Each structure stands twice: as C-alpha cells, then as structure tokens.
mmCIF file of C-alpha atoms in Angstrom:
data_model
loop_
_atom_site.group_PDB
_atom_site.id
_atom_site.type_symbol
_atom_site.label_atom_id
_atom_site.label_comp_id
_atom_site.label_asym_id
_atom_site.label_seq_id
_atom_site.Cartn_x
_atom_site.Cartn_y
_atom_site.Cartn_z
ATOM 1 C CA MET A 1 0.043 -0.066 0.040
ATOM 2 C CA GLN A 2 1.174 3.354 -0.662
ATOM 3 C CA THR A 3 -0.075 6.844 0.506
ATOM 4 C CA ALA A 4 0.283 9.916 -1.314
ATOM 5 C CA ILE A 5 -0.118 13.486 0.215
ATOM 6 C CA HIS A 6 -0.267 16.908 -1.731
ATOM 7 C CA PHE A 7 0.162 19.757 0.334
ATOM 8 C CA GLU A 8 -1.657 23.113 -0.930
ATOM 9 C CA GLY A 9 -1.895 25.858 1.487
ATOM 10 C CA ASP A 10 -3.167 24.315 5.096
ATOM 11 C CA GLN A 11 -4.824 21.401 3.280
ATOM 12 C CA ALA A 12 -3.465 17.769 2.737
ATOM 13 C CA TYR A 13 -4.869 16.043 -0.144
ATOM 14 C CA ILE A 14 -4.527 12.256 0.181
ATOM 15 C CA CYS A 15 -4.778 9.389 -2.026
ATOM 16 C CA VAL A 16 -4.099 5.576 -0.933
ATOM 17 C CA SER A 17 -2.906 3.101 -3.651
ATOM 18 C CA ASP A 18 -3.741 -0.553 -2.910
ATOM 19 C CA HIS A 19 -3.425 -3.201 -5.571
ATOM 20 C CA GLY A 20 -3.783 -0.935 -8.367
ATOM 21 C CA LYS A 21 -6.737 1.038 -6.752
ATOM 22 C CA ILE A 22 -6.462 4.630 -5.825
ATOM 23 C CA LYS A 23 -8.872 5.886 -3.441
ATOM 24 C CA GLU A 24 -9.138 9.713 -2.379
ATOM 25 C CA GLU A 25 -9.703 10.644 1.018
ATOM 26 C CA ASP A 26 -11.234 13.855 2.504
ATOM 27 C CA PRO A 27 -8.936 16.686 2.787
ATOM 28 C CA VAL A 28 -7.404 17.517 6.231
ATOM 29 C CA SER A 29 -6.042 20.394 7.836
ATOM 30 C CA TYR A 30 -2.759 19.142 9.080
ATOM 31 C CA GLY A 31 -2.263 21.865 11.691
ATOM 32 C CA ARG A 32 1.374 21.557 12.138
ATOM 33 C CA SER A 33 4.629 21.111 10.091
ATOM 34 C CA ARG A 34 4.060 19.531 6.548
ATOM 35 C CA VAL A 35 7.074 17.143 7.380
ATOM 36 C CA GLU A 36 5.796 16.142 10.857
ATOM 37 C CA PHE A 37 2.427 15.181 9.222
ATOM 38 C CA VAL A 38 4.403 12.958 6.683
ATOM 39 C CA ILE A 39 6.575 11.243 9.575
ATOM 40 C CA GLN A 40 3.341 10.562 11.560
ATOM 41 C CA THR A 41 1.691 9.457 8.656
ATOM 42 C CA ALA A 42 4.617 7.068 7.502
ATOM 43 C CA LYS A 43 4.748 5.395 11.180
ATOM 44 C CA ALA A 44 1.336 4.867 11.224
ATOM 45 C CA GLN A 45 1.296 3.038 8.146
ATOM 46 C CA GLU A 46 2.470 -0.655 8.879
ATOM 47 C CA GLU A 47 3.808 -1.090 5.205
ATOM 48 C CA GLY A 48 4.557 0.452 1.801
ATOM 49 C CA LYS A 49 6.016 3.917 1.174
ATOM 50 C CA ILE A 50 4.648 7.493 1.350
ATOM 51 C CA ALA A 51 4.631 9.990 -1.922
ATOM 52 C CA VAL A 52 4.848 13.678 -1.230
ATOM 53 C CA VAL A 53 4.108 16.569 -3.313
ATOM 54 C CA PHE A 54 5.061 19.932 -2.181
ATOM 55 C CA ASP A 55 3.556 23.082 -3.548
ATOM 56 C CA ASP A 56 6.995 24.670 -3.240
ATOM 57 C CA ALA A 57 9.338 21.779 -3.714
ATOM 58 C CA THR A 58 12.691 23.430 -4.117
ATOM 59 C CA GLY A 59 15.891 21.307 -3.896
ATOM 60 C CA LYS A 60 16.825 22.523 -0.226
ATOM 61 C CA ILE A 61 13.167 22.215 1.009
ATOM 62 C CA VAL A 62 13.132 18.592 -0.092
ATOM 63 C CA LYS A 63 16.728 18.089 1.261
ATOM 64 C CA ASP A 64 15.846 19.251 4.450
ATOM 65 C CA ALA A 65 12.633 17.242 4.665
ATOM 66 C CA GLU A 66 14.347 14.103 3.704
ATOM 67 C CA GLU A 67 17.026 14.659 6.758
ATOM 68 C CA GLN A 68 14.284 15.186 9.223
ATOM 69 C CA CYS A 69 12.536 12.015 8.340
ATOM 70 C CA ILE A 70 15.871 10.090 8.474
ATOM 71 C CA ARG A 71 16.264 11.451 11.964
ATOM 72 C CA SER A 72 12.833 10.451 13.182
ATOM 73 C CA GLY A 73 13.710 7.020 12.392
ATOM 74 C CA LEU A 74 12.284 6.547 9.099
ATOM 75 C CA GLN A 75 14.289 4.210 6.718
ATOM 76 C CA GLN A 76 15.914 5.625 3.461
ATOM 77 C CA GLY A 77 13.600 5.765 0.841
ATOM 78 C CA GLN A 78 10.284 5.180 2.942
ATOM 79 C CA VAL A 79 9.320 8.883 2.006
ATOM 80 C CA ASN A 80 9.530 9.694 -1.639
ATOM 81 C CA PHE A 81 9.169 13.425 -2.793
ATOM 82 C CA PHE A 82 7.796 14.390 -6.185
ATOM 83 C CA THR A 83 7.968 17.872 -8.077
ATOM 84 C CA LYS A 84 4.450 18.828 -9.401
ATOM 85 C CA GLU A 85 5.844 18.090 -12.968
ATOM 86 C CA GLU A 86 6.647 14.458 -11.928
ATOM 87 C CA ALA A 87 3.162 14.198 -10.485
ATOM 88 C CA ALA A 88 1.501 15.637 -13.586
ATOM 89 C CA LEU A 89 3.034 12.781 -15.584
ATOM 90 C CA GLY A 90 1.678 10.287 -13.090
ATOM 91 C CA VAL A 91 -1.630 11.757 -13.662
ATOM 92 C CA VAL A 92 -1.539 11.138 -17.507
ATOM 93 C CA LEU A 93 -0.229 7.595 -16.753
ATOM 94 C CA PHE A 94 -2.865 6.900 -14.133
ATOM 95 C CA ARG A 95 -5.812 8.233 -16.150
ATOM 96 C CA GLY A 96 -4.653 6.833 -19.462
ATOM 97 C CA ASP A 97 -4.521 9.837 -21.631
ATOM 98 C CA ASN A 98 -3.441 9.270 -25.104
ATOM 99 C CA LEU A 99 -0.592 11.517 -26.101
ATOM 100 C CA ALA A 100 -0.316 10.274 -29.358
ATOM 101 C CA LYS A 101 -3.672 12.053 -30.218
ATOM 102 C CA GLY A 102 -2.897 15.203 -28.357
ATOM 103 C CA ASN A 103 -1.476 16.963 -25.420
ATOM 104 C CA THR A 104 -2.569 16.988 -21.951
ATOM 105 C CA GLY A 105 -2.739 20.290 -19.959
ATOM 106 C CA ILE A 106 -2.964 20.757 -16.213
ATOM 107 C CA PHE A 107 -4.199 24.521 -15.002
ATOM 108 C CA ASP A 108 -3.112 24.628 -11.449
ATOM 109 C CA TYR A 109 -4.550 27.637 -9.349
ATOM 110 C CA THR A 110 -3.357 27.865 -5.975
ATOM 111 C CA ARG A 111 -3.502 30.723 -3.326
ATOM 112 C CA LYS A 112 -0.068 31.801 -4.384
ATOM 113 C CA HIS A 113 0.452 30.580 -7.918
ATOM 114 C CA PHE A 114 -1.484 29.722 -11.318
ATOM 115 C CA VAL A 115 0.647 27.494 -13.221
ATOM 116 C CA TYR A 116 -0.054 25.708 -16.574
ATOM 117 C CA TYR A 117 1.552 22.061 -16.821
ATOM 118 C CA GLU A 118 1.866 20.536 -20.417
ATOM 119 C CA VAL A 119 2.277 16.900 -20.822
ATOM 120 C CA LYS A 120 3.319 15.982 -24.358
ATOM 121 C CA LYS A 121 4.951 13.462 -26.611
ATOM 122 C CA GLN A 122 8.227 14.274 -28.153
ATOM 123 C CA LYS A 123 9.581 11.841 -30.524
ATOM 124 C CA ASP A 124 10.194 8.647 -28.331
ATOM 125 C CA SER A 125 9.932 10.444 -25.028
ATOM 126 C CA VAL A 126 7.273 12.308 -23.032
ATOM 127 C CA ILE A 127 8.129 15.834 -21.464
ATOM 128 C CA VAL A 128 6.319 18.076 -19.014
ATOM 129 C CA GLU A 129 6.485 21.779 -19.374
ATOM 130 C CA ALA A 130 5.503 24.212 -16.689
ATOM 131 C CA LYS A 131 4.507 28.183 -17.502
ATOM 132 C CA ASP A 132 3.659 30.448 -14.678
ATOM 133 C CA TYR A 133 0.697 32.763 -15.323
ATOM 134 C CA THR A 134 0.488 34.159 -12.012
ATOM 135 C CA GLU A 135 1.166 37.819 -13.001
ATOM 136 C CA GLN A 136 -1.695 37.890 -15.540
ATOM 137 C CA ILE A 137 -4.254 36.700 -12.636
ATOM 138 C CA LYS A 138 -2.954 37.877 -9.214
ATOM 139 C CA HIS A 139 -4.652 41.278 -9.610
ATOM 140 C CA ALA A 140 -8.000 40.159 -10.818
ATOM 141 C CA VAL A 141 -10.402 40.511 -7.807
ATOM 142 C CA THR A 142 -14.041 40.056 -8.955
ATOM 143 C CA ASP A 143 -15.403 37.070 -10.774
ATOM 144 C CA GLN A 144 -15.731 39.067 -14.245
ATOM 145 C CA GLU A 145 -11.961 39.960 -13.922
ATOM 146 C CA LYS A 146 -10.897 36.497 -13.214
ATOM 147 C CA ASP A 147 -12.802 34.989 -15.877
ATOM 148 C CA ALA A 148 -11.279 37.517 -18.268
ATOM 149 C CA ALA A 149 -8.035 36.957 -16.918
ATOM 150 C CA PHE A 150 -8.296 33.161 -17.431
ATOM 151 C CA LEU A 151 -9.862 33.299 -20.766
ATOM 152 C CA THR A 152 -6.430 35.156 -21.833
ATOM 153 C CA ILE A 153 -4.410 32.480 -20.186
ATOM 154 C CA ILE A 154 -6.227 29.760 -21.856
ATOM 155 C CA LYS A 155 -5.553 31.345 -25.528
ATOM 156 C CA GLN A 156 -1.959 31.839 -24.696
ATOM 157 C CA ALA A 157 -1.374 28.292 -23.054
ATOM 158 C CA LEU A 158 -3.135 26.306 -25.850
ATOM 159 C CA ALA A 159 -2.105 28.405 -29.002
ATOM 160 C CA ARG A 160 0.484 25.662 -29.931
ATOM 161 C CA GLY A 161 -0.204 22.148 -30.778
ATOM 162 C CA ILE A 162 -3.444 20.181 -30.128
ATOM 163 C CA THR A 163 -4.514 19.678 -26.518
ATOM 164 C CA THR A 164 -7.186 17.018 -26.217
ATOM 165 C CA THR A 165 -7.500 16.670 -22.400
ATOM 166 C CA ILE A 166 -7.606 19.499 -19.662
ATOM 167 C CA TYR A 167 -7.599 19.181 -15.808
ATOM 168 C CA LEU A 168 -8.406 21.965 -13.613
ATOM 169 C CA CYS A 169 -6.904 21.625 -10.092
ATOM 170 C CA GLY A 170 -6.490 23.685 -6.941
ATOM 171 C CA GLU A 171 -8.509 25.799 -4.348
ATOM 172 C CA GLY A 172 -8.398 28.920 -7.079
ATOM 173 C CA PHE A 173 -11.239 27.108 -9.235
ATOM 174 C CA ASP A 174 -13.523 26.943 -6.394
ATOM 175 C CA GLY A 175 -16.902 28.605 -7.231
ATOM 176 C CA ASN A 176 -18.501 29.197 -10.539
ATOM 177 C CA TRP A 177 -16.605 32.406 -11.680
ATOM 178 C CA PHE A 178 -15.074 30.991 -15.036
ATOM 179 C CA SER A 179 -18.181 30.455 -16.956
ATOM 180 C CA GLN A 180 -17.041 32.451 -20.059
ATOM 181 C CA SER A 181 -13.696 31.149 -20.042
ATOM 182 C CA THR A 182 -14.854 27.628 -19.878
ATOM 183 C CA ASN A 183 -16.747 28.174 -23.305
ATOM 184 C CA ALA A 184 -13.610 28.368 -24.986
ATOM 185 C CA LEU A 185 -11.871 25.646 -22.828
ATOM 186 C CA CYS A 186 -14.418 23.068 -23.881
ATOM 187 C CA ILE A 187 -14.122 23.496 -27.536
ATOM 188 C CA GLY A 188 -12.936 20.245 -29.000
ATOM 189 C CA ARG A 189 -11.444 18.929 -25.486
ATOM 190 C CA ARG A 190 -12.225 16.877 -22.642
ATOM 191 C CA VAL A 191 -12.339 18.862 -19.390
ATOM 192 C CA PHE A 192 -12.040 17.329 -15.788
ATOM 193 C CA MET A 193 -11.681 18.855 -12.500
ATOM 194 C CA GLY A 194 -10.461 17.733 -8.941
ATOM 195 C CA LYS A 195 -8.340 18.623 -6.408
ATOM 196 C CA HIS A 196 -6.457 15.118 -5.770
ATOM 197 C CA LEU A 197 -4.894 15.265 -9.273
ATOM 198 C CA PHE A 198 -1.272 15.581 -7.998
ATOM 199 C CA ALA A 199 -1.852 13.297 -5.144
ATOM 200 C CA SER A 200 -3.308 10.547 -7.506
ATOM 201 C CA GLY A 201 -0.434 11.133 -9.949
ATOM 202 C CA ALA A 202 2.232 10.649 -7.164
ATOM 203 C CA ALA A 203 0.316 7.514 -5.798
ATOM 204 C CA TYR A 204 0.610 5.933 -9.220
ATOM 205 C CA LEU A 205 4.201 6.641 -9.420
ATOM 206 C CA CYS A 206 5.167 5.510 -6.115
ATOM 207 C CA ALA A 207 3.225 2.260 -6.647
ATOM 208 C CA ASN A 208 4.723 1.450 -9.811
ATOM 209 C CA ARG A 209 8.251 2.097 -8.554
ATOM 210 C CA GLN A 210 7.449 -0.516 -5.864
ATOM 211 C CA GLY A 211 6.329 -2.645 -8.552
ATOM 212 C CA GLU A 212 2.801 -3.063 -7.496
ATOM 213 C CA GLN A 213 0.317 -4.663 -9.607
ATOM 214 C CA LYS A 214 -2.203 -2.730 -11.223
ATOM 215 C CA VAL A 215 -4.640 -5.367 -11.129
ATOM 216 C CA PRO A 216 -4.765 -8.529 -8.564
ATOM 217 C CA ALA A 217 -3.417 -11.734 -10.078
ATOM 218 C CA THR A 218 -6.381 -13.922 -9.005
ATOM 219 C CA VAL A 219 -9.816 -12.503 -8.288
ATOM 220 C CA ASN A 220 -13.000 -14.084 -8.293
ATOM 221 C CA HIS A 221 -16.092 -12.489 -10.159
ATOM 222 C CA THR A 222 -13.855 -9.833 -11.923
ATOM 223 C CA THR A 223 -15.638 -7.525 -14.424
ATOM 224 C CA ILE A 224 -14.634 -8.274 -18.160
ATOM 225 C CA SER A 225 -15.686 -5.012 -19.486
ATOM 226 C CA GLN A 226 -15.038 -1.386 -19.357
ATOM 227 C CA ILE A 227 -17.783 1.272 -19.441
ATOM 228 C CA GLY A 228 -17.213 4.538 -20.496
ATOM 229 C CA LEU A 229 -18.410 7.925 -21.825
ATOM 230 C CA VAL A 230 -18.316 8.667 -25.628
ATOM 231 C CA VAL A 231 -17.564 12.328 -26.606
ATOM 232 C CA HIS A 232 -17.137 14.013 -29.729
ATOM 233 C CA HIS A 233 -13.651 15.194 -30.350
ATOM 234 C CA HIS A 234 -12.284 16.752 -33.535
ATOM 235 C CA GLY A 235 -14.989 15.246 -35.902
ATOM 236 C CA ARG A 236 -14.907 11.736 -34.363
ATOM 237 C CA ASP A 237 -15.965 10.027 -31.094
ATOM 238 C CA MET A 238 -13.503 9.212 -28.280
ATOM 239 C CA PHE A 239 -14.146 6.799 -25.488
ATOM 240 C CA CYS A 240 -13.152 7.953 -22.017
ATOM 241 C CA PRO A 241 -13.238 4.978 -19.518
ATOM 242 C CA LEU A 242 -15.462 5.467 -16.523
ATOM 243 C CA ILE A 243 -15.463 1.965 -14.957
ATOM 244 C CA MET A 244 -12.339 -0.063 -15.767
ATOM 245 C CA GLU A 245 -12.230 -4.140 -16.268
ATOM 246 C CA GLY A 246 -10.189 -6.788 -14.640
ATOM 247 C CA LYS A 247 -11.475 -5.862 -10.961
ATOM 248 C CA PRO A 248 -13.762 -7.747 -8.363
ATOM 249 C CA TRP A 249 -17.499 -6.127 -9.171
ATOM 250 C CA GLU A 250 -17.730 -4.785 -5.560
ATOM 251 C CA GLU A 251 -14.888 -2.435 -6.040
ATOM 252 C CA SER A 252 -15.522 -1.473 -9.565
ATOM 253 C CA ARG A 253 -16.553 1.940 -9.618
ATOM 254 C CA GLY A 254 -15.242 5.350 -11.062
ATOM 255 C CA GLU A 255 -16.289 9.074 -11.005
ATOM 256 C CA MET A 256 -15.436 12.173 -13.272
ATOM 257 C CA GLU A 257 -16.265 15.668 -13.599
ATOM 258 C CA ILE A 258 -16.728 17.371 -16.986
ATOM 259 C CA PHE A 259 -17.717 20.432 -18.498
ATOM 260 C CA VAL A 260 -20.189 19.974 -21.777
ATOM 261 C CA SER A 261 -22.184 22.434 -24.114
ATOM 262 C CA GLY A 262 -24.624 21.940 -26.947
ATOM 263 C CA ILE A 263 -25.834 18.716 -25.939
ATOM 264 C CA ASN A 264 -28.891 17.284 -23.975
ATOM 265 C CA GLY A 265 -27.769 13.526 -23.680
ATOM 266 C CA LEU A 266 -24.744 11.451 -23.110
ATOM 267 C CA SER A 267 -23.538 8.268 -24.664
ATOM 268 C CA PHE A 268 -21.874 5.529 -22.834
ATOM 269 C CA GLU A 269 -20.271 2.239 -24.188
ATOM 270 C CA VAL A 270 -19.574 -1.149 -22.945
ATOM 271 C CA ARG A 271 -16.223 -2.337 -24.573
ATOM 272 C CA ASN A 272 -14.256 -5.687 -23.969
ATOM 273 C CA ARG A 273 -10.643 -5.538 -23.014
ATOM 274 C CA SER A 274 -9.551 -5.322 -26.746
ATOM 275 C CA GLY A 275 -11.717 -2.054 -26.887
ATOM 276 C CA MET A 276 -14.268 -3.605 -29.105
ATOM 277 C CA LYS A 277 -17.749 -2.065 -28.723
ATOM 278 C CA LYS A 278 -20.304 -4.705 -27.030
ATOM 279 C CA ALA A 279 -23.250 -2.107 -26.383
ATOM 280 C CA SER A 280 -24.231 1.368 -26.288
ATOM 281 C CA ILE A 281 -26.680 3.348 -24.267
ATOM 282 C CA ARG A 282 -27.826 6.986 -24.882
ATOM 283 C CA MET A 283 -28.876 8.611 -21.413
ATOM 284 C CA PRO A 284 -31.007 11.878 -22.100
ATOM 285 C CA LEU A 285 -30.656 14.537 -19.841
ATOM 286 C CA ASP A 286 -33.890 16.241 -19.331
ATOM 287 C CA GLY A 287 -33.798 19.900 -18.607
ATOM 288 C CA MET A 288 -30.642 20.727 -20.337
ATOM 289 C CA LYS A 289 -30.550 23.024 -23.440
ATOM 290 C CA LYS A 290 -28.738 22.057 -26.592
ATOM 291 C CA ASP A 291 -27.226 25.568 -26.699
ATOM 292 C CA ALA A 292 -23.545 25.712 -27.487
ATOM 293 C CA ASP A 293 -23.136 28.994 -25.556
ATOM 294 C CA ILE A 294 -24.397 27.299 -22.315
ATOM 295 C CA VAL A 295 -21.893 25.373 -20.328
ATOM 296 C CA TYR A 296 -22.904 22.608 -17.662
ATOM 297 C CA LYS A 297 -20.508 21.074 -15.178
ATOM 298 C CA LEU A 298 -21.583 17.410 -14.584
ATOM 299 C CA LYS A 299 -20.440 14.748 -12.160
ATOM 300 C CA ILE A 300 -20.781 11.199 -13.445
ATOM 301 C CA GLN A 301 -20.343 8.478 -11.032
ATOM 302 C CA GLY A 302 -20.659 4.747 -12.134
ATOM 303 C CA GLU A 303 -20.562 1.446 -10.196
ATOM 304 C CA TYR A 304 -21.343 -2.313 -10.181
ATOM 305 C CA ILE A 305 -24.537 -3.414 -8.132
ATOM 306 C CA LYS A 306 -23.881 -7.018 -9.168
ATOM 307 C CA ALA A 307 -21.382 -8.829 -11.404
ATOM 308 C CA ASP A 308 -23.559 -8.111 -14.523
ATOM 309 C CA GLN A 309 -25.341 -4.990 -13.641
ATOM 310 C CA CYS A 310 -24.166 -1.382 -13.014
ATOM 311 C CA LYS A 311 -25.758 1.758 -12.324
ATOM 312 C CA ILE A 312 -24.619 5.325 -13.592
ATOM 313 C CA LYS A 313 -25.430 8.570 -11.745
ATOM 314 C CA ILE A 314 -25.252 12.021 -13.266
ATOM 315 C CA THR A 315 -25.606 15.130 -11.268
ATOM 316 C CA ASP A 316 -25.828 18.848 -12.430
ATOM 317 C CA LEU A 317 -23.378 20.819 -10.532
ATOM 318 C CA GLY A 318 -24.694 23.914 -12.126
ATOM 319 C CA PHE A 319 -22.441 26.438 -13.805
ATOM 320 C CA GLY A 320 -22.149 30.236 -14.298
ATOM 321 C CA LYS A 321 -25.053 32.025 -16.134
ATOM 322 C CA ILE A 322 -27.500 28.972 -16.420
ATOM 323 C CA ARG A 323 -28.002 28.999 -12.671
#
C-alpha cells in the first residue's frame, strides 16, 4: 500500500493506492509542519511507502525534509518526494490519456500561483513543461476579472499544438466564476476537475516504483468489460473510461467531472478488453438546453451493483449564468 500526500495551503490532499486501486480521502488540515504530518503518517502505515508533493518543492526544502525524516527513524527511501511536474506525468499515466492524439494540460490555481503544466509526447519520450501565469491573474478580484484573465491565459497556453485533455486543479477554481472562459476551454477538448490530481499522480508513480500490480493476479467475479463515456472530439468519437475491467465487481467504480455544452444527452459504451464495442446506451438529460453558449458542469459516477449490472448517476452541479 502506498499513500500520497499533496500539500496545498493548509490542506493535505491524500490518495491511497492498494493493489492498483487509488482511493481519494477527504482533505485534512494538518495543523502543524508538513514534514511532521508526513512522519506521523509514515509511522502509522504498517507497510508501503509515502509519496509527497509540495507546492514549493525546491531542492533545499526537499533535502531538509528528507533529513528530518531520517532523523525521526524512518528508513531511507520510505518517503519519496515528487515535483508537480513528475506528479503531472503520473496523472496522465494513471488516467490513461493518449498523448499520441494530443497533449494533456493541467491548470493549477493555488492561493499563491497559477501554473500551466503541459504533458506531451516528443519523438520517443514524454516531456512536461510548466509555465507560470500568476502575474496575469493575481490582480483580478471580481469574478468577471478572473474570468477574463483566465480566458486570456487559455488562449496563450493552448496556442501551440493540439491539446485534447484538460484538468483544472486547485482551490482557486472553487466557485462558478469561470463560465465564459470555460466556453473556450471546452471546444474540442475533454475537461475534468479535481483537487486530488497531483496526489493521485504521485500515488501511481510510487506504486509502480514498488512494482505493485495494477490488477490483482487472481480475483473471483472480476468484471470483463469497461464502461465509458463517448465524447465527440475533432469530428470523431472518443472513448473515456469510467469503470475499468479486471476488478472485483464490488470494487469496480469510477467518477469524473466534465464540462459540456451543445448537448442534451450522454452516450455510454460497454467495451471488452480489446476495446471492441459490445453495447451502447444513450442517456437523455432532461432540462439541459442544446445550446453551445451554455456550459454545464456534470459529475458522472458509475458502479457495479451486481456482477452483471451497473448503475450510472449524473449530477448537474450547475455552472455560471445558467443557474
């Protein structure tokens, strides 16, 4: 078992990886030094390693933290520190983004910084580039000012190449202030939102360094199909997995948050392990207007209730001017 902790402000966002399953835990206010919180977490965990992502992971901060962990009695390598660039790569690997079709971007808006991380494939390697846009938004106070600043940042950050997947992370994205900018963001892209992104990426990297298996070797009543959302992107349909195959049905569940516009229903597909479509379901969304100028924020949750039955719940979280 691996535990990943991402510190942002006075909050610790925690993910636990156990046999390929990454679970998000409720954020906690650690109320003391970050390193002491890490040490106590490591000592309370009977086995496995701890992955840590600091907002300000300079070389000196990491070195001092490592030395403090050793002095506390922890073993060398028991705690692993990751930069946000490394964690961003972990997010892409964990979520299975196909970089051959386009780049993945993460807009990270904290109390102190606004940084865009771009993950892209370059020849035979994958690189992560970070660009700081803090100066362009730090003086924005009202919702309208922040929305306008974010729209400018989007146009600059996504000006080069093709970006197919976007993640929004950080406390700065709390609230529904970015309605106009999201209209531009959603054009031809999948957009997701979550505060545990960097923790989940670090958990994935830490687990794979340990050689942890993504799927248990022997499991009874495992699911043999994956269920996902089908989105129209650049003139063709793309499959976004929601519930993966190869897990006990009792543990098979998934969740995502997306922004959509111009639709009044969602399409889901059931696919086998080879990616072949076995069935498709169209779910109408009563009350949604098929208007490209209106953006909806939806939470999609899926879980198996029996070995051969699942349920999908869609929650309209509301967004901007439509509410």
